[in-house]
Amino acid sequence: MTSSPIRILGIDPGLRRTGWGVLDVEGNRLIFVGCGSVETREQMALASRLLAIHEGLGRILDQFRPAEAAIEQTFVNKDGVATLKLGQARGVAMLAPAMFGIAVAEYAPNQVKKTVVGAGHADKTQIQAMLKILLPKADPKSADAADALAIAITHAHHRGAAALAARMKVAGA
């Protein structure tokens, strides 16, 4: 009995560029579907930038129809204003799949790196090198798109645990 592939959307949130990556998971096999980024201009008002991210991800969700989504957790940096703006972009990026009825799993940056590269402190070039091995047909045009694919791969590997944690959270609420 063969099961149909599960389509996953990975999202790397950012105010300037929100990366997205879509892959299908069939058993242990990862199949590249698409990737790219939703870009905004710094001259735009914050609300307009957030709207552009939401609309861009809405188009991706409508086009690719993923069953599951995953996003990277925000790391807090020294610049509080930048962290707050990233948090707002991340909130919008989480809202888009939720509006399509898709649950969004969250992964820490170190967990993504450890899953894809095997080390929690890997750099972007190491992630891109592993993507070429894991998804040979993928050709991300930006680091954000590559990171989004890495987030989707992480979810593919941890989705059972993420679903269990979500069920436990609901049961405890």
CSV table of C-alpha atoms in Angstrom, one decimal, residues 112-119 122-123 126-128 130 134:
chain,number,residue,atom,x,y,z
A,112,VAL,CA,17.4,23.3,11.7
A,113,LYS,CA,21.2,23.4,11.3
A,114,LYS,CA,21.7,20.2,13.3
A,115,THR,CA,19.0,18.4,11.3
A,116,VAL,CA,20.4,19.4,7.9
A,117,VAL,CA,24.1,19.6,8.5
A,118,GLY,CA,24.6,17.5,11.6
A,119,ALA,CA,26.0,20.5,13.6
A,122,ALA,CA,26.7,25.4,10.9
A,123,ASP,CA,27.0,28.4,8.5
A,126,GLN,CA,27.3,24.4,4.8
A,127,ILE,CA,23.5,24.4,4.7
A,128,GLN,CA,23.6,25.2,1.0
A,130,MET,CA,23.9,19.9,2.1
A,134,LEU,CA,19.5,16.3,-0.1
